[in-house]
Amino acid sequence: MPSNNFSVGRDCQLVVMGPFGRVDLTHVTGFESRQVTAPVRVDRIDGTQLAAELPKGWDGFFELERGSSAVDDFVARVEAAFHAGGAVPAGTLYQYVAEADGSTSTYQYDGAVFKLSQAGVWRGDQSVKQRLEFFASTRRRI
């Protein structure tokens, strides 16, 4: 349930379906996604500028406080499948947003691939922060 007349971080829930099933991310502290586009610019002879942004997918990341081996195990399984010569299918992300009007918006990121860009720094008496990046070929509202 939204807590304001605008979105805040707690209004978002995320589900990761990796190539081998659901990945239960522990202690997600941040999520960011961005549309990837390719710019096209036209400079007409009369001086008029025209432009288009061609959709080229979505990318982003999860910030995590490591609470289990789920992300490490997920990435290890993808790597093992790759090195065994098998095809590694893409995954899917789901984002559920509790809107201020009480409705829920659901977005599905298709063709998602993942990279553990930060596996963590291990120090005494400090939490281990991880960063799981993704690229998805499309995002659609469902």
PDB file of C-alpha atoms in Angstrom:
ATOM      1  CA  MET A   1       0.000   0.000   0.000  1.00  0.00           C
ATOM      2  CA  PRO A   2       1.438   3.391  -0.932  1.00  0.00           C
ATOM      3  CA  SER A   3       2.325   5.624   1.977  1.00  0.00           C
ATOM      4  CA  ASN A   4       2.095   9.006   0.216  1.00  0.00           C
ATOM      5  CA  ASN A   5       0.613  10.755  -2.792  1.00  0.00           C
ATOM      6  CA  PHE A   6       3.831   9.887  -4.651  1.00  0.00           C
ATOM      7  CA  SER A   7       5.986   6.795  -5.070  1.00  0.00           C
ATOM      8  CA  VAL A   8       8.631   5.894  -2.520  1.00  0.00           C
ATOM      9  CA  GLY A   9      10.993   2.933  -2.585  1.00  0.00           C
ATOM     10  CA  ARG A  10       8.863   0.709  -0.393  1.00  0.00           C
ATOM     11  CA  ASP A  11       6.022   0.901  -2.964  1.00  0.00           C
ATOM     12  CA  CYS A  12       7.978  -1.469  -5.231  1.00  0.00           C
ATOM     13  CA  GLN A  13       8.229  -5.269  -5.103  1.00  0.00           C
ATOM     14  CA  LEU A  14      10.499  -7.269  -7.398  1.00  0.00           C
ATOM     15  CA  VAL A  15      10.549 -10.884  -8.527  1.00  0.00           C
ATOM     16  CA  VAL A  16      13.489 -12.389 -10.427  1.00  0.00           C
ATOM     17  CA  MET A  17      12.863 -15.473 -12.526  1.00  0.00           C
ATOM     18  CA  GLY A  18      16.297 -16.657 -13.613  1.00  0.00           C
ATOM     19  CA  PRO A  19      16.935 -19.251 -16.301  1.00  0.00           C
ATOM     20  CA  PHE A  20      16.634 -22.006 -13.666  1.00  0.00           C
ATOM     21  CA  GLY A  21      13.686 -20.671 -11.661  1.00  0.00           C
ATOM     22  CA  ARG A  22      12.917 -18.029  -9.063  1.00  0.00           C
ATOM     23  CA  VAL A  23      15.836 -16.271  -7.362  1.00  0.00           C
ATOM     24  CA  ASP A  24      14.906 -15.090  -3.886  1.00  0.00           C
ATOM     25  CA  LEU A  25      16.958 -11.949  -3.358  1.00  0.00           C
ATOM     26  CA  THR A  26      17.564 -11.235   0.316  1.00  0.00           C
ATOM     27  CA  HIS A  27      17.607  -7.677   1.635  1.00  0.00           C
ATOM     28  CA  VAL A  28      17.133  -5.652  -1.556  1.00  0.00           C
ATOM     29  CA  THR A  29      18.065  -2.071  -0.640  1.00  0.00           C
ATOM     30  CA  GLY A  30      17.802  -0.472  -4.064  1.00  0.00           C
ATOM     31  CA  PHE A  31      16.582  -1.052  -7.606  1.00  0.00           C
ATOM     32  CA  GLU A  32      17.155   1.047 -10.690  1.00  0.00           C
ATOM     33  CA  SER A  33      16.095   0.547 -14.288  1.00  0.00           C
ATOM     34  CA  ARG A  34      16.746   2.639 -17.371  1.00  0.00           C
ATOM     35  CA  GLN A  35      15.486   2.517 -20.925  1.00  0.00           C
ATOM     36  CA  VAL A  36      18.257   1.994 -23.481  1.00  0.00           C
ATOM     37  CA  THR A  37      17.766   3.813 -26.787  1.00  0.00           C
ATOM     38  CA  ALA A  38      19.686   4.526 -29.967  1.00  0.00           C
ATOM     39  CA  PRO A  39      19.400   8.142 -31.097  1.00  0.00           C
ATOM     40  CA  VAL A  40      18.607   9.003 -34.712  1.00  0.00           C
ATOM     41  CA  ARG A  41      19.061  12.615 -35.756  1.00  0.00           C
ATOM     42  CA  VAL A  42      18.131  14.184 -39.081  1.00  0.00           C
ATOM     43  CA  ASP A  43      19.323  17.631 -40.144  1.00  0.00           C
ATOM     44  CA  ARG A  44      17.007  18.654 -42.954  1.00  0.00           C
ATOM     45  CA  ILE A  45      18.311  20.942 -45.648  1.00  0.00           C
ATOM     46  CA  ASP A  46      15.879  23.648 -44.494  1.00  0.00           C
ATOM     47  CA  GLY A  47      17.524  23.613 -41.049  1.00  0.00           C
ATOM     48  CA  THR A  48      14.759  21.720 -39.289  1.00  0.00           C
ATOM     49  CA  GLN A  49      16.001  19.151 -36.801  1.00  0.00           C
ATOM     50  CA  LEU A  50      14.177  15.828 -36.542  1.00  0.00           C
ATOM     51  CA  ALA A  51      14.854  13.148 -33.974  1.00  0.00           C
ATOM     52  CA  ALA A  52      13.879   9.688 -32.841  1.00  0.00           C
ATOM     53  CA  GLU A  53      14.945   7.453 -29.977  1.00  0.00           C
ATOM     54  CA  LEU A  54      14.809   3.798 -31.022  1.00  0.00           C
ATOM     55  CA  PRO A  55      14.081   1.383 -28.132  1.00  0.00           C
ATOM     56  CA  LYS A  56      17.027  -0.976 -27.514  1.00  0.00           C
ATOM     57  CA  GLY A  57      16.051  -2.637 -24.241  1.00  0.00           C
ATOM     58  CA  TRP A  58      16.344  -1.888 -20.544  1.00  0.00           C
ATOM     59  CA  ASP A  59      19.191  -2.158 -18.075  1.00  0.00           C
ATOM     60  CA  GLY A  60      19.620  -1.615 -14.396  1.00  0.00           C
ATOM     61  CA  PHE A  61      20.691  -3.125 -11.124  1.00  0.00           C
ATOM     62  CA  PHE A  62      19.717  -4.428  -7.709  1.00  0.00           C
ATOM     63  CA  GLU A  63      21.593  -3.286  -4.612  1.00  0.00           C
ATOM     64  CA  LEU A  64      21.620  -6.015  -1.985  1.00  0.00           C
ATOM     65  CA  GLU A  65      22.791  -6.670   1.527  1.00  0.00           C
ATOM     66  CA  ARG A  66      23.899 -10.302   1.377  1.00  0.00           C
ATOM     67  CA  GLY A  67      21.562 -12.348   3.561  1.00  0.00           C
ATOM     68  CA  SER A  68      21.992 -15.720   1.862  1.00  0.00           C
ATOM     69  CA  SER A  69      23.928 -17.411  -0.918  1.00  0.00           C
ATOM     70  CA  ALA A  70      21.005 -17.047  -3.373  1.00  0.00           C
ATOM     71  CA  VAL A  71      22.665 -14.539  -5.735  1.00  0.00           C
ATOM     72  CA  ASP A  72      26.065 -16.237  -5.580  1.00  0.00           C
ATOM     73  CA  ASP A  73      24.465 -19.633  -6.260  1.00  0.00           C
ATOM     74  CA  PHE A  74      22.382 -18.213  -9.122  1.00  0.00           C
ATOM     75  CA  VAL A  75      25.429 -16.720 -10.847  1.00  0.00           C
ATOM     76  CA  ALA A  76      27.497 -19.875 -10.212  1.00  0.00           C
ATOM     77  CA  ARG A  77      24.781 -22.002 -11.839  1.00  0.00           C
ATOM     78  CA  VAL A  78      24.618 -19.739 -14.911  1.00  0.00           C
ATOM     79  CA  GLU A  79      28.433 -19.859 -15.217  1.00  0.00           C
ATOM     80  CA  ALA A  80      28.496 -23.642 -14.844  1.00  0.00           C
ATOM     81  CA  ALA A  81      25.855 -24.052 -17.573  1.00  0.00           C
ATOM     82  CA  PHE A  82      27.853 -21.791 -19.884  1.00  0.00           C
ATOM     83  CA  HIS A  83      31.133 -23.636 -19.287  1.00  0.00           C
ATOM     84  CA  ALA A  84      29.414 -26.992 -19.786  1.00  0.00           C
ATOM     85  CA  GLY A  85      28.541 -25.856 -23.307  1.00  0.00           C
ATOM     86  CA  GLY A  86      24.836 -25.637 -22.680  1.00  0.00           C
ATOM     87  CA  ALA A  87      22.580 -22.838 -23.762  1.00  0.00           C
ATOM     88  CA  VAL A  88      21.724 -20.493 -20.918  1.00  0.00           C
ATOM     89  CA  PRO A  89      18.193 -19.193 -21.406  1.00  0.00           C
ATOM     90  CA  ALA A  90      17.312 -15.647 -20.441  1.00  0.00           C
ATOM     91  CA  GLY A  91      15.241 -14.805 -17.393  1.00  0.00           C
ATOM     92  CA  THR A  92      12.358 -12.482 -16.579  1.00  0.00           C
ATOM     93  CA  LEU A  93      11.934  -9.711 -14.013  1.00  0.00           C
ATOM     94  CA  TYR A  94       8.636  -8.543 -12.582  1.00  0.00           C
ATOM     95  CA  GLN A  95       8.169  -5.150 -10.941  1.00  0.00           C
ATOM     96  CA  TYR A  96       5.011  -4.466  -8.940  1.00  0.00           C
ATOM     97  CA  VAL A  97       4.368  -0.839  -8.006  1.00  0.00           C
ATOM     98  CA  ALA A  98       1.689   0.129  -5.483  1.00  0.00           C
ATOM     99  CA  GLU A  99       0.284   3.347  -6.926  1.00  0.00           C
ATOM    100  CA  ALA A 100      -0.958   6.278  -4.848  1.00  0.00           C
ATOM    101  CA  ASP A 101      -4.550   5.664  -6.043  1.00  0.00           C
ATOM    102  CA  GLY A 102      -4.504   2.124  -4.594  1.00  0.00           C
ATOM    103  CA  SER A 103      -3.983   0.340  -7.917  1.00  0.00           C
ATOM    104  CA  THR A 104      -0.958  -1.806  -8.806  1.00  0.00           C
ATOM    105  CA  SER A 105       1.148  -1.351 -11.932  1.00  0.00           C
ATOM    106  CA  THR A 106       2.984  -4.461 -13.112  1.00  0.00           C
ATOM    107  CA  TYR A 107       5.945  -4.378 -15.477  1.00  0.00           C
ATOM    108  CA  GLN A 108       7.575  -7.425 -17.038  1.00  0.00           C
ATOM    109  CA  TYR A 109      11.184  -7.296 -18.244  1.00  0.00           C
ATOM    110  CA  ASP A 110      11.709 -10.027 -20.867  1.00  0.00           C
ATOM    111  CA  GLY A 111      14.922 -11.610 -22.110  1.00  0.00           C
ATOM    112  CA  ALA A 112      16.842 -10.659 -18.973  1.00  0.00           C
ATOM    113  CA  VAL A 113      20.507 -11.544 -18.532  1.00  0.00           C
ATOM    114  CA  PHE A 114      22.443 -10.915 -15.347  1.00  0.00           C
ATOM    115  CA  LYS A 115      25.901  -9.966 -14.096  1.00  0.00           C
ATOM    116  CA  LEU A 116      27.104  -9.946 -10.499  1.00  0.00           C
ATOM    117  CA  SER A 117      29.122  -6.749 -10.801  1.00  0.00           C
ATOM    118  CA  GLN A 118      29.878  -6.615  -7.058  1.00  0.00           C
ATOM    119  CA  ALA A 119      30.039  -9.899  -5.157  1.00  0.00           C
ATOM    120  CA  GLY A 120      30.865  -8.112  -1.928  1.00  0.00           C
ATOM    121  CA  VAL A 121      33.607  -6.837   0.318  1.00  0.00           C
ATOM    122  CA  TRP A 122      34.055  -8.930   3.441  1.00  0.00           C
ATOM    123  CA  ARG A 123      35.161  -6.994   6.539  1.00  0.00           C
ATOM    124  CA  GLY A 124      34.703  -7.558  10.230  1.00  0.00           C
ATOM    125  CA  ASP A 125      31.446  -6.222  11.671  1.00  0.00           C
ATOM    126  CA  GLN A 126      30.200  -4.832   8.336  1.00  0.00           C
ATOM    127  CA  SER A 127      27.441  -6.032   6.069  1.00  0.00           C
ATOM    128  CA  VAL A 128      28.374  -7.428   2.655  1.00  0.00           C
ATOM    129  CA  LYS A 129      26.938  -5.315  -0.147  1.00  0.00           C
ATOM    130  CA  GLN A 130      26.289  -6.857  -3.554  1.00  0.00           C
ATOM    131  CA  ARG A 131      25.207  -5.468  -6.906  1.00  0.00           C
ATOM    132  CA  LEU A 132      23.363  -7.564  -9.477  1.00  0.00           C
ATOM    133  CA  GLU A 133      23.104  -5.870 -12.874  1.00  0.00           C
ATOM    134  CA  PHE A 134      20.734  -6.854 -15.669  1.00  0.00           C
ATOM    135  CA  PHE A 135      19.888  -6.191 -19.278  1.00  0.00           C
ATOM    136  CA  ALA A 136      16.432  -7.011 -20.667  1.00  0.00           C
ATOM    137  CA  SER A 137      15.385  -6.820 -24.289  1.00  0.00           C
ATOM    138  CA  THR A 138      11.937  -5.370 -23.529  1.00  0.00           C
ATOM    139  CA  ARG A 139       9.793  -4.030 -20.700  1.00  0.00           C
ATOM    140  CA  ARG A 140       6.030  -4.120 -20.972  1.00  0.00           C
ATOM    141  CA  ARG A 141       3.115  -3.374 -18.749  1.00  0.00           C
ATOM    142  CA  ILE A 142       1.002  -6.406 -17.966  1.00  0.00           C
TER     143      ILE A 142
END
